[in-house]
PDB file of C-alpha atoms in Angstrom:
ATOM      1  CA  LEU A   1       2.143 -13.233   0.029  1.00 65.00           C
ATOM      2  CA  LEU A   2       5.033 -15.354   1.276  1.00 68.00           C
ATOM      3  CA  THR A   3       6.775 -12.203   2.484  1.00 62.00           C
ATOM      4  CA  PHE A   4       3.595 -11.159   4.299  1.00 61.00           C
ATOM      5  CA  PHE A   5       3.358 -14.580   5.970  1.00 64.00           C
ATOM      6  CA  ASP A   6       7.019 -14.534   6.944  1.00 65.00           C
ATOM      7  CA  LYS A   7       6.994 -11.021   8.412  1.00 60.00           C
ATOM      8  CA  SER A   8       3.443 -10.761   9.747  1.00 61.00           C
ATOM      9  CA  ILE A   9       2.297 -14.237  10.743  1.00 59.00           C
ATOM     10  CA  VAL A  10       5.578 -15.881  11.772  1.00 61.00           C
ATOM     11  CA  GLY A  11       7.353 -12.615  12.539  1.00 61.00           C
ATOM     12  CA  ASN A  12       6.127  -9.586  14.463  1.00 59.00           C
ATOM     13  CA  LEU A  13       6.060  -6.817  11.874  1.00 57.00           C
ATOM     14  CA  LYS A  14       3.813  -4.031  13.132  1.00 66.00           C
ATOM     15  CA  HIS A  15       1.089  -2.830  10.791  1.00 75.00           C
ATOM     16  CA  PHE A  16      -0.689   0.550  10.515  1.00 81.00           C
ATOM     17  CA  GLY A  17       2.189   2.176  12.399  1.00 82.00           C
ATOM     18  CA  ASP A  18       1.906   5.388  10.378  1.00 88.00           C
ATOM     19  CA  ALA A  19      -1.706   5.818  11.499  1.00 90.00           C
ATOM     20  CA  GLU A  20      -0.628   5.777  15.161  1.00 89.00           C
ATOM     21  CA  LEU A  21       1.844   8.579  14.467  1.00 92.00           C
ATOM     22  CA  TYR A  22      -0.950  10.770  13.116  1.00 95.00           C
ATOM     23  CA  LEU A  23      -3.059  10.354  16.244  1.00 94.00           C
ATOM     24  CA  CYS A  24      -0.088  11.066  18.505  1.00 94.00           C
ATOM     25  CA  ALA A  25       0.729  14.247  16.548  1.00 95.00           C
ATOM     26  CA  LEU A  26      -2.895  15.373  16.835  1.00 95.00           C
ATOM     27  CA  LYS A  27      -2.942  14.814  20.599  1.00 94.00           C
ATOM     28  CA  LYS A  28       0.266  16.815  21.009  1.00 95.00           C
ATOM     29  CA  TYR A  29      -1.116  19.568  18.790  1.00 95.00           C
ATOM     30  CA  ALA A  30      -4.303  19.697  20.891  1.00 94.00           C
ATOM     31  CA  ALA A  31      -2.179  19.974  24.055  1.00 93.00           C
ATOM     32  CA  ASN A  32      -0.146  22.872  22.563  1.00 93.00           C
ATOM     33  CA  LEU A  33       2.938  20.664  22.302  1.00 94.00           C
ATOM     34  CA  ASN A  34       5.152  20.315  19.253  1.00 94.00           C
ATOM     35  CA  PRO A  35       3.455  17.751  16.945  1.00 96.00           C
ATOM     36  CA  TYR A  36       6.674  17.530  14.936  1.00 95.00           C
ATOM     37  CA  GLY A  37       8.727  16.389  17.918  1.00 91.00           C
ATOM     38  CA  ASN A  38       9.023  12.908  19.423  1.00 89.00           C
ATOM     39  CA  LEU A  39       5.847  10.904  18.889  1.00 89.00           C
ATOM     40  CA  ASP A  40       6.080   8.578  21.866  1.00 86.00           C
ATOM     41  CA  CYS A  41       2.391   8.494  22.827  1.00 88.00           C
ATOM     42  CA  PHE A  42       1.979   4.776  22.091  1.00 83.00           C
ATOM     43  CA  GLY A  43       5.552   3.542  22.492  1.00 80.00           C
ATOM     44  CA  LYS A  44       8.996   4.790  21.607  1.00 82.00           C
ATOM     45  CA  THR A  45       9.672   5.772  18.004  1.00 82.00           C
ATOM     46  CA  THR A  46      12.177   7.915  16.147  1.00 80.00           C
ATOM     47  CA  MET A  47       9.699   8.778  13.378  1.00 85.00           C
ATOM     48  CA  HIS A  48       8.113  12.210  12.977  1.00 88.00           C
ATOM     49  CA  TYR A  49       4.911  13.704  11.649  1.00 94.00           C
ATOM     50  CA  GLN A  50       5.943  15.111   8.246  1.00 91.00           C
ATOM     51  CA  TYR A  51       2.803  16.746   6.835  1.00 95.00           C
ATOM     52  CA  THR A  52       1.963  20.443   6.676  1.00 96.00           C
ATOM     53  CA  PRO A  53       0.560  22.329   9.692  1.00 97.00           C
ATOM     54  CA  LEU A  54      -2.721  22.805   7.816  1.00 97.00           C
ATOM     55  CA  SER A  55      -3.155  19.030   7.682  1.00 97.00           C
ATOM     56  CA  LEU A  56      -3.381  19.034  11.485  1.00 96.00           C
ATOM     57  CA  ILE A  57      -6.544  21.127  11.231  1.00 96.00           C
ATOM     58  CA  LEU A  58      -8.085  18.760   8.665  1.00 96.00           C
ATOM     59  CA  LEU A  59      -7.357  15.708  10.833  1.00 96.00           C
ATOM     60  CA  TYR A  60      -8.120  17.410  14.162  1.00 96.00           C
ATOM     61  CA  PRO A  61     -11.569  15.773  14.746  1.00 95.00           C
ATOM     62  CA  LEU A  62      -9.801  12.383  15.012  1.00 94.00           C
ATOM     63  CA  ASN A  63      -8.156  13.656  18.193  1.00 92.00           C
ATOM     64  CA  PHE A  64     -11.360  12.963  20.126  1.00 92.00           C
ATOM     65  CA  ILE A  65     -11.289   9.207  19.352  1.00 91.00           C
ATOM     66  CA  ASP A  66      -9.491   6.707  21.600  1.00 90.00           C
ATOM     67  CA  LEU A  67      -6.674   4.644  20.075  1.00 88.00           C
ATOM     68  CA  SER A  68      -8.619   1.369  19.708  1.00 87.00           C
ATOM     69  CA  THR A  69     -11.613   3.023  18.000  1.00 91.00           C
ATOM     70  CA  TYR A  70      -9.285   5.152  15.904  1.00 92.00           C
ATOM     71  CA  LYS A  71      -7.484   2.080  14.528  1.00 88.00           C
ATOM     72  CA  TYR A  72     -10.725   0.415  13.465  1.00 90.00           C
ATOM     73  CA  PHE A  73     -11.932   3.675  11.942  1.00 94.00           C
ATOM     74  CA  TRP A  74      -8.663   4.182  10.054  1.00 94.00           C
ATOM     75  CA  ILE A  75      -8.673   0.622   8.674  1.00 91.00           C
ATOM     76  CA  PHE A  76     -12.300   1.118   7.585  1.00 94.00           C
ATOM     77  CA  ILE A  77     -11.424   4.375   5.779  1.00 96.00           C
ATOM     78  CA  GLU A  78      -8.447   2.727   4.074  1.00 94.00           C
ATOM     79  CA  LEU A  79     -10.625  -0.190   2.940  1.00 94.00           C
ATOM     80  CA  LEU A  80     -13.119   2.299   1.489  1.00 97.00           C
ATOM     81  CA  SER A  81     -10.200   4.038  -0.218  1.00 96.00           C
ATOM     82  CA  ILE A  82      -9.014   0.774  -1.794  1.00 95.00           C
ATOM     83  CA  ILE A  83     -12.540   0.189  -3.092  1.00 95.00           C
ATOM     84  CA  ALA A  84     -12.687   3.773  -4.400  1.00 96.00           C
ATOM     85  CA  ILE A  85      -9.315   3.336  -6.135  1.00 96.00           C
ATOM     86  CA  PHE A  86     -10.651   0.217  -7.866  1.00 95.00           C
ATOM     87  CA  VAL A  87     -14.015   1.789  -8.799  1.00 95.00           C
ATOM     88  CA  TYR A  88     -12.613   5.032 -10.200  1.00 96.00           C
ATOM     89  CA  SER A  89      -9.892   3.138 -12.053  1.00 95.00           C
ATOM     90  CA  LYS A  90     -12.617   1.174 -13.815  1.00 94.00           C
ATOM     91  CA  LYS A  91     -14.594   4.349 -14.532  1.00 95.00           C
ATOM     92  CA  ILE A  92     -11.592   6.217 -15.943  1.00 95.00           C
ATOM     93  CA  PHE A  93      -9.936   3.516 -18.032  1.00 92.00           C
ATOM     94  CA  LYS A  94     -12.765   1.056 -18.792  1.00 90.00           C
ATOM     95  CA  PHE A  95     -10.529  -1.975 -18.241  1.00 91.00           C
ATOM     96  CA  ASN A  96     -11.335  -5.121 -20.213  1.00 87.00           C
ATOM     97  CA  THR A  97      -9.612  -7.274 -17.581  1.00 86.00           C
ATOM     98  CA  ASN A  98     -11.890  -9.263 -15.270  1.00 88.00           C
ATOM     99  CA  SER A  99     -12.686  -7.141 -12.183  1.00 89.00           C
ATOM    100  CA  PHE A 100     -11.438  -9.761  -9.709  1.00 91.00           C
ATOM    101  CA  ILE A 101      -8.156 -10.209 -11.581  1.00 91.00           C
ATOM    102  CA  LEU A 102      -7.779  -6.428 -11.881  1.00 91.00           C
ATOM    103  CA  CYS A 103      -8.230  -6.057  -8.119  1.00 91.00           C
ATOM    104  CA  LEU A 104      -5.519  -8.669  -7.530  1.00 91.00           C
ATOM    105  CA  PHE A 105      -3.214  -6.810  -9.930  1.00 91.00           C
ATOM    106  CA  ILE A 106      -3.762  -3.499  -8.128  1.00 91.00           C
ATOM    107  CA  LEU A 107      -3.026  -5.020  -4.720  1.00 91.00           C
ATOM    108  CA  PHE A 108      -0.360  -7.629  -5.438  1.00 88.00           C
ATOM    109  CA  SER A 109       1.458  -6.794  -8.673  1.00 86.00           C
ATOM    110  CA  PHE A 110       4.992  -5.351  -8.696  1.00 85.00           C
ATOM    111  CA  GLY A 111       5.946  -7.035  -5.452  1.00 80.00           C
ATOM    112  CA  GLY A 112       2.635  -6.374  -3.701  1.00 84.00           C
ATOM    113  CA  THR A 113       3.158  -2.612  -3.426  1.00 85.00           C
ATOM    114  CA  GLY A 114      -0.575  -1.963  -3.042  1.00 89.00           C
ATOM    115  CA  TRP A 115      -0.984  -4.528  -0.263  1.00 88.00           C
ATOM    116  CA  SER A 116       2.082  -3.411   1.692  1.00 85.00           C
ATOM    117  CA  GLY A 117       1.018   0.208   1.223  1.00 88.00           C
ATOM    118  CA  PHE A 118      -2.355  -0.605   2.749  1.00 90.00           C
ATOM    119  CA  LEU A 119      -0.733  -2.379   5.722  1.00 88.00           C
ATOM    120  CA  SER A 120       1.497   0.614   6.422  1.00 87.00           C
ATOM    121  CA  GLY A 121      -1.535   2.702   7.356  1.00 90.00           C
ATOM    122  CA  ASN A 122      -0.079   5.663   5.498  1.00 92.00           C
ATOM    123  CA  ILE A 123      -2.501   8.401   4.500  1.00 95.00           C
ATOM    124  CA  SER A 124      -1.273   8.208   0.889  1.00 94.00           C
ATOM    125  CA  VAL A 125      -3.715   5.333   0.308  1.00 95.00           C
ATOM    126  CA  ILE A 126      -6.594   7.677   1.143  1.00 97.00           C
ATOM    127  CA  LEU A 127      -5.078  10.551  -0.832  1.00 97.00           C
ATOM    128  CA  SER A 128      -4.650   8.288  -3.889  1.00 96.00           C
ATOM    129  CA  ALA A 129      -8.394   7.609  -3.838  1.00 97.00           C
ATOM    130  CA  VAL A 130      -9.048  11.366  -3.659  1.00 98.00           C
ATOM    131  CA  ILE A 131      -6.691  12.001  -6.591  1.00 97.00           C
ATOM    132  CA  LEU A 132      -8.373   9.337  -8.728  1.00 97.00           C
ATOM    133  CA  PHE A 133     -11.764  10.875  -7.958  1.00 98.00           C
ATOM    134  CA  GLY A 134     -10.363  14.173  -9.235  1.00 97.00           C
ATOM    135  CA  ILE A 135      -8.930  12.503 -12.341  1.00 97.00           C
ATOM    136  CA  TYR A 136     -12.336  10.949 -13.012  1.00 97.00           C
ATOM    137  CA  LYS A 137     -13.917  14.407 -12.858  1.00 96.00           C
ATOM    138  CA  LEU A 138     -11.201  15.689 -15.185  1.00 95.00           C
ATOM    139  CA  THR A 139     -12.142  13.042 -17.780  1.00 93.00           C
ATOM    140  CA  GLN A 140     -15.691  14.404 -17.585  1.00 94.00           C
ATOM    141  CA  ASN A 141     -14.370  17.913 -18.317  1.00 93.00           C
ATOM    142  CA  LYS A 142     -15.210  19.050 -14.771  1.00 95.00           C
ATOM    143  CA  ILE A 143     -12.100  21.053 -13.936  1.00 95.00           C
ATOM    144  CA  LEU A 144     -13.142  22.602 -10.605  1.00 96.00           C
ATOM    145  CA  PRO A 145     -13.648  19.309  -8.680  1.00 96.00           C
ATOM    146  CA  TYR A 146     -10.321  18.086 -10.073  1.00 97.00           C
ATOM    147  CA  ILE A 147      -8.508  21.225  -8.916  1.00 97.00           C
ATOM    148  CA  ILE A 148     -10.114  21.047  -5.453  1.00 97.00           C
ATOM    149  CA  THR A 149      -8.955  17.436  -4.977  1.00 97.00           C
ATOM    150  CA  ILE A 150      -5.348  18.247  -5.932  1.00 97.00           C
ATOM    151  CA  ILE A 151      -5.312  21.276  -3.630  1.00 97.00           C
ATOM    152  CA  PHE A 152      -6.746  19.117  -0.838  1.00 97.00           C
ATOM    153  CA  VAL A 153      -4.107  16.370  -1.100  1.00 97.00           C
ATOM    154  CA  SER A 154      -1.340  18.990  -1.338  1.00 96.00           C
ATOM    155  CA  LEU A 155      -2.365  20.241   2.111  1.00 96.00           C
ATOM    156  CA  PHE A 156      -0.899  16.964   3.379  1.00 96.00           C
ATOM    157  CA  LYS A 157       1.933  16.424   0.898  1.00 93.00           C
ATOM    158  CA  PRO A 158       2.782  19.576  -1.103  1.00 93.00           C
ATOM    159  CA  TYR A 159       4.580  17.606  -3.826  1.00 89.00           C
ATOM    160  CA  PHE A 160       1.217  16.082  -4.816  1.00 94.00           C
ATOM    161  CA  LEU A 161       0.682  19.310  -6.754  1.00 94.00           C
ATOM    162  CA  ILE A 162       2.585  17.468  -9.504  1.00 91.00           C
ATOM    163  CA  PHE A 163      -0.709  15.740 -10.349  1.00 95.00           C
ATOM    164  CA  PHE A 164      -1.726  19.026 -11.990  1.00 95.00           C
ATOM    165  CA  LEU A 165       0.337  17.590 -14.831  1.00 89.00           C
ATOM    166  CA  SER A 166      -2.712  15.553 -15.893  1.00 92.00           C
ATOM    167  CA  GLY A 167      -4.780  18.688 -16.365  1.00 93.00           C
ATOM    168  CA  PHE A 168      -1.952  20.264 -18.322  1.00 88.00           C
ATOM    169  CA  VAL A 169      -1.579  17.392 -20.825  1.00 85.00           C
ATOM    170  CA  ILE A 170      -5.317  17.478 -21.534  1.00 86.00           C
ATOM    171  CA  TYR A 171      -5.840  21.251 -21.722  1.00 88.00           C
ATOM    172  CA  LYS A 172      -2.283  22.341 -22.613  1.00 84.00           C
ATOM    173  CA  ASN A 173      -1.461  26.024 -22.076  1.00 85.00           C
ATOM    174  CA  ASN A 174      -5.058  26.829 -21.179  1.00 90.00           C
ATOM    175  CA  PHE A 175      -4.503  25.024 -17.892  1.00 92.00           C
ATOM    176  CA  PHE A 176      -1.718  27.344 -16.708  1.00 91.00           C
ATOM    177  CA  LYS A 177      -4.213  29.864 -15.347  1.00 94.00           C
ATOM    178  CA  TYR A 178      -5.739  27.192 -13.085  1.00 95.00           C
ATOM    179  CA  ILE A 179      -2.302  26.176 -11.797  1.00 94.00           C
ATOM    180  CA  PHE A 180      -1.408  29.818 -11.127  1.00 95.00           C
ATOM    181  CA  GLN A 181      -4.686  30.514  -9.306  1.00 95.00           C
ATOM    182  CA  SER A 182      -4.291  27.351  -7.223  1.00 96.00           C
ATOM    183  CA  LEU A 183      -0.752  28.277  -6.193  1.00 95.00           C
ATOM    184  CA  ILE A 184      -1.839  31.796  -5.211  1.00 96.00           C
ATOM    185  CA  PHE A 185      -4.641  30.334  -3.106  1.00 96.00           C
ATOM    186  CA  LEU A 186      -2.316  27.843  -1.388  1.00 96.00           C
ATOM    187  CA  ILE A 187       0.330  30.475  -0.678  1.00 95.00           C
ATOM    188  CA  PHE A 188      -2.346  32.745   0.768  1.00 96.00           C
ATOM    189  CA  ILE A 189      -3.850  30.204   3.192  1.00 96.00           C
ATOM    190  CA  HIS A 190      -0.398  28.993   4.268  1.00 95.00           C
ATOM    191  CA  PHE A 191       0.690  32.593   4.872  1.00 96.00           C
ATOM    192  CA  ILE A 192      -2.403  33.332   6.976  1.00 96.00           C
ATOM    193  CA  TYR A 193      -1.877  30.228   9.094  1.00 95.00           C
ATOM    194  CA  PHE A 194       1.878  30.911   9.327  1.00 95.00           C
ATOM    195  CA  TYR A 195       1.160  34.415  10.616  1.00 94.00           C
ATOM    196  CA  PHE A 196      -0.667  32.972  13.647  1.00 93.00           C
ATOM    197  CA  ASN A 197       1.456  29.802  14.034  1.00 93.00           C
ATOM    198  CA  GLN A 198       5.040  30.694  13.174  1.00 95.00           C
ATOM    199  CA  ASP A 199       6.617  28.239  15.634  1.00 94.00           C
ATOM    200  CA  LEU A 200       4.552  25.398  14.175  1.00 95.00           C
ATOM    201  CA  TYR A 201       5.815  26.112  10.661  1.00 95.00           C
ATOM    202  CA  LEU A 202       9.405  26.407  11.857  1.00 95.00           C
ATOM    203  CA  ASN A 203       9.074  22.993  13.528  1.00 94.00           C
ATOM    204  CA  TYR A 204       7.652  21.609  10.283  1.00 94.00           C
ATOM    205  CA  LEU A 205      10.600  22.955   8.286  1.00 92.00           C
ATOM    206  CA  GLN A 206      12.989  21.459  10.819  1.00 90.00           C
ATOM    207  CA  VAL A 207      11.433  18.019  10.327  1.00 88.00           C
ATOM    208  CA  LEU A 208      11.740  18.372   6.545  1.00 82.00           C
ATOM    209  CA  ASN A 209      15.411  19.137   7.036  1.00 80.00           C
ATOM    210  CA  ILE A 210      15.832  15.979   9.139  1.00 74.00           C
ATOM    211  CA  THR A 211      14.591  13.845   6.219  1.00 69.00           C
ATOM    212  CA  THR A 212      17.616  14.947   4.177  1.00 65.00           C
ATOM    213  CA  THR A 213      20.168  13.738   6.733  1.00 66.00           C
ATOM    214  CA  LYS A 214      22.248  10.574   6.660  1.00 65.00           C
ATOM    215  CA  LEU A 215      20.768   9.517  10.030  1.00 65.00           C
ATOM    216  CA  PHE A 216      17.254   9.553   8.569  1.00 67.00           C
ATOM    217  CA  TYR A 217      18.368   7.527   5.552  1.00 64.00           C
ATOM    218  CA  THR A 218      20.109   4.960   7.764  1.00 63.00           C
ATOM    219  CA  ASN A 219      16.975   4.429   9.895  1.00 63.00           C
ATOM    220  CA  PHE A 220      14.160   4.754   7.372  1.00 64.00           C
ATOM    221  CA  GLY A 221      15.612   4.861   3.870  1.00 65.00           C
ATOM    222  CA  SER A 222      14.524   7.567   1.459  1.00 67.00           C
ATOM    223  CA  GLY A 223      12.071   5.881  -0.831  1.00 72.00           C
ATOM    224  CA  ILE A 224      12.362   4.282  -4.235  1.00 72.00           C
ATOM    225  CA  GLY A 225      12.550   7.463  -6.275  1.00 71.00           C
ATOM    226  CA  LEU A 226      15.891   8.363  -7.793  1.00 67.00           C
ATOM    227  CA  ILE A 227      16.925  10.189  -4.619  1.00 67.00           C
ATOM    228  CA  GLY A 228      16.298   7.028  -2.614  1.00 69.00           C
ATOM    229  CA  LEU A 229      18.189   4.923  -5.124  1.00 69.00           C
ATOM    230  CA  GLY A 230      20.977   7.482  -5.216  1.00 68.00           C
ATOM    231  CA  ASN A 231      21.245   7.526  -1.419  1.00 68.00           C
ATOM    232  CA  GLY A 232      21.409   3.738  -1.381  1.00 67.00           C
ATOM    233  CA  LEU A 233      24.086   3.678  -4.080  1.00 67.00           C
ATOM    234  CA  LEU A 234      26.205   6.207  -2.240  1.00 66.00           C
ATOM    235  CA  ASN A 235      25.803   4.351   1.026  1.00 66.00           C
ATOM    236  CA  LYS A 236      26.677   1.041  -0.657  1.00 65.00           C
ATOM    237  CA  PHE A 237      30.013   2.340  -1.841  1.00 63.00           C
ATOM    238  CA  GLN A 238      30.629   4.355   1.334  1.00 59.00           C
ATOM    239  CA  ILE A 239      30.597   7.592  -0.668  1.00 55.00           C
ATOM    240  CA  LEU A 240      27.981   9.102   1.621  1.00 50.00           C
ATOM    241  CA  ASN A 241      30.432   9.125   4.511  1.00 53.00           C
ATOM    242  CA  SER A 242      33.163  10.887   2.560  1.00 51.00           C
ATOM    243  CA  ASN A 243      31.382  13.492   0.487  1.00 57.00           C
ATOM    244  CA  TYR A 244      27.900  14.716   1.365  1.00 60.00           C
ATOM    245  CA  ALA A 245      28.027  17.170  -1.560  1.00 66.00           C
ATOM    246  CA  ILE A 246      27.683  14.257  -3.999  1.00 67.00           C
ATOM    247  CA  LEU A 247      24.271  13.492  -2.501  1.00 65.00           C
ATOM    248  CA  GLU A 248      23.181  17.069  -3.152  1.00 66.00           C
ATOM    249  CA  PHE A 249      24.504  16.762  -6.703  1.00 72.00           C
ATOM    250  CA  ILE A 250      22.363  13.664  -7.250  1.00 69.00           C
ATOM    251  CA  LYS A 251      19.291  15.577  -6.097  1.00 68.00           C
ATOM    252  CA  ILE A 252      20.016  18.376  -8.561  1.00 71.00           C
ATOM    253  CA  PHE A 253      20.712  15.812 -11.278  1.00 74.00           C
ATOM    254  CA  TRP A 254      17.354  14.121 -10.551  1.00 69.00           C
ATOM    255  CA  ILE A 255      15.445  17.393 -10.787  1.00 70.00           C
ATOM    256  CA  THR A 256      17.195  18.287 -14.056  1.00 75.00           C
ATOM    257  CA  THR A 257      16.635  14.838 -15.524  1.00 73.00           C
ATOM    258  CA  VAL A 258      12.956  14.846 -14.670  1.00 72.00           C
ATOM    259  CA  PHE A 259      12.580  18.339 -16.126  1.00 73.00           C
ATOM    260  CA  MET A 260      14.168  17.253 -19.405  1.00 73.00           C
ATOM    261  CA  PHE A 261      12.109  14.071 -19.476  1.00 68.00           C
ATOM    262  CA  SER A 262       8.984  16.137 -18.827  1.00 72.00           C
ATOM    263  CA  LEU A 263       9.698  18.331 -21.850  1.00 71.00           C
ATOM    264  CA  ALA A 264      10.248  15.270 -24.040  1.00 67.00           C
ATOM    265  CA  PHE A 265       7.043  13.757 -22.653  1.00 68.00           C
ATOM    266  CA  ILE A 266       5.004  16.868 -23.453  1.00 65.00           C
ATOM    267  CA  PHE A 267       6.149  16.981 -27.078  1.00 67.00           C
ATOM    268  CA  TYR A 268       6.075  13.219 -27.662  1.00 67.00           C
ATOM    269  CA  ILE A 269       2.491  12.471 -26.679  1.00 65.00           C
ATOM    270  CA  ASN A 270       0.757  15.049 -28.858  1.00 66.00           C
ATOM    271  CA  ASP A 271      -0.376  12.420 -31.364  1.00 63.00           C
ATOM    272  CA  VAL A 272      -1.909   9.868 -28.961  1.00 70.00           C
ATOM    273  CA  ASN A 273      -5.388   9.762 -27.440  1.00 79.00           C
ATOM    274  CA  ASN A 274      -6.272  11.416 -24.140  1.00 81.00           C
ATOM    275  CA  LYS A 275      -6.292   8.213 -22.078  1.00 86.00           C
ATOM    276  CA  ILE A 276      -2.746   7.392 -23.140  1.00 85.00           C
ATOM    277  CA  LYS A 277      -1.733  10.976 -22.345  1.00 84.00           C
ATOM    278  CA  LEU A 278      -3.430  10.637 -18.977  1.00 89.00           C
ATOM    279  CA  CYS A 279      -1.575   7.408 -18.187  1.00 88.00           C
ATOM    280  CA  TYR A 280       1.808   8.865 -19.011  1.00 85.00           C
ATOM    281  CA  SER A 281       1.063  12.007 -17.018  1.00 88.00           C
ATOM    282  CA  LEU A 282       0.092   9.923 -13.967  1.00 92.00           C
ATOM    283  CA  ILE A 283       3.194   7.753 -14.237  1.00 87.00           C
ATOM    284  CA  LEU A 284       5.408  10.819 -14.621  1.00 86.00           C
ATOM    285  CA  ALA A 285       3.666  12.559 -11.711  1.00 88.00           C
ATOM    286  CA  SER A 286       4.356   9.508  -9.552  1.00 87.00           C
ATOM    287  CA  PHE A 287       8.023   9.441 -10.514  1.00 82.00           C
ATOM    288  CA  LEU A 288       8.324  13.188  -9.895  1.00 81.00           C
ATOM    289  CA  ASN A 289       7.921  12.307  -6.224  1.00 82.00           C
ATOM    290  CA  PRO A 290      11.627  12.167  -5.282  1.00 75.00           C
ATOM    291  CA  TYR A 291      10.913  10.074  -2.157  1.00 76.00           C
ATOM    292  CA  LEU A 292       8.551   7.630  -3.856  1.00 84.00           C
ATOM    293  CA  MET A 293       7.336   4.889  -1.489  1.00 86.00           C
ATOM    294  CA  ASN A 294       5.251   1.737  -1.910  1.00 86.00           C
ATOM    295  CA  TYR A 295       2.094   3.496  -0.673  1.00 89.00           C
ATOM    296  CA  ASP A 296       2.493   6.151  -3.404  1.00 91.00           C
ATOM    297  CA  LEU A 297       2.306   3.638  -6.273  1.00 92.00           C
ATOM    298  CA  TYR A 298      -1.409   2.854  -6.641  1.00 95.00           C
ATOM    299  CA  ILE A 299      -2.015   5.380  -9.419  1.00 95.00           C
ATOM    300  CA  CYS A 300       1.233   4.506 -11.179  1.00 91.00           C
ATOM    301  CA  VAL A 301       0.461   0.757 -11.146  1.00 93.00           C
ATOM    302  CA  ILE A 302      -3.042   1.336 -12.498  1.00 94.00           C
ATOM    303  CA  SER A 303      -1.658   3.449 -15.361  1.00 92.00           C
ATOM    304  CA  ILE A 304       0.948   0.818 -16.242  1.00 89.00           C
ATOM    305  CA  LEU A 305      -1.764  -1.879 -16.243  1.00 91.00           C
ATOM    306  CA  TYR A 306      -3.874   0.142 -18.671  1.00 91.00           C
ATOM    307  CA  LEU A 307      -0.957   0.728 -21.038  1.00 86.00           C
ATOM    308  CA  SER A 308      -0.111  -2.979 -20.851  1.00 87.00           C
ATOM    309  CA  GLU A 309      -3.696  -4.018 -21.532  1.00 86.00           C
ATOM    310  CA  ASN A 310      -3.807  -1.809 -24.613  1.00 80.00           C
ATOM    311  CA  SER A 311      -0.493  -3.160 -25.923  1.00 67.00           C
ATOM    312  CA  PHE A 312       0.814   0.391 -26.116  1.00 56.00           C
ATOM    313  CA  PHE A 313       4.216  -0.661 -24.805  1.00 50.00           C
ATOM    314  CA  TYR A 314       4.632  -3.026 -27.745  1.00 47.00           C
TER     315      TYR A 314
END
């Protein structure tokens, strides 16, 4: 809260900046311009739209709203998402903690990641609510709604497919067929859209490549996943300037480490109840995001709170 006061009340930190980028990208897309280029509609910025071309279709109706109305609408949707995150968390895990205290934990624990994530205006807040809705359906043994929600969020951020891990830990090998069918469906719709919009996809891939560069790290950082921490460590000791290959090695090391940890996780949790399995799968899915940011942590924080409340860590 003191940080918020210092940067937002005394300082001039801009909030909901990510939301403005989305609207600018949509307006450029509607005008047949490159939505993955410079997004200078509402002031100069070096940031880019980084979501899949299909996400532009899903968000396209927002293009018809003026900036002022759009901001109010986006804040309203994010507030609804925060409420949904709280409600579905309660439904899934049946917390014993007082609801008001639980809400404070979700928003302000671990350095206020939930609150700062909300202020960023990033779409991950909304997508987290969608994921938790899907997880709730999964706990009711309703697989189809769960699969649809994960496919939906992956149309914005493909790495959100890692949340299929929750279905796998509950249904084990029987869930592989659903993962396979989902991947075939996603590949198919991306291929169809790519066939008619090849330049758009090439621009998207170019933006993804930019996020791996030193210039991007210097300006924006690369998250709090192991890749982000690795980039920061290399930069701290000036290794990044001398040997870029080490950075690539760290990425490979991260993928290998997570894979090994995933195997250990799968075999270790066989003897615990489904809610504990679910919590560990959600935490692991969050950490599998190599560019983990504050606005990606809602589901992870909720899972940690449940494990803490049940004294499982002890």
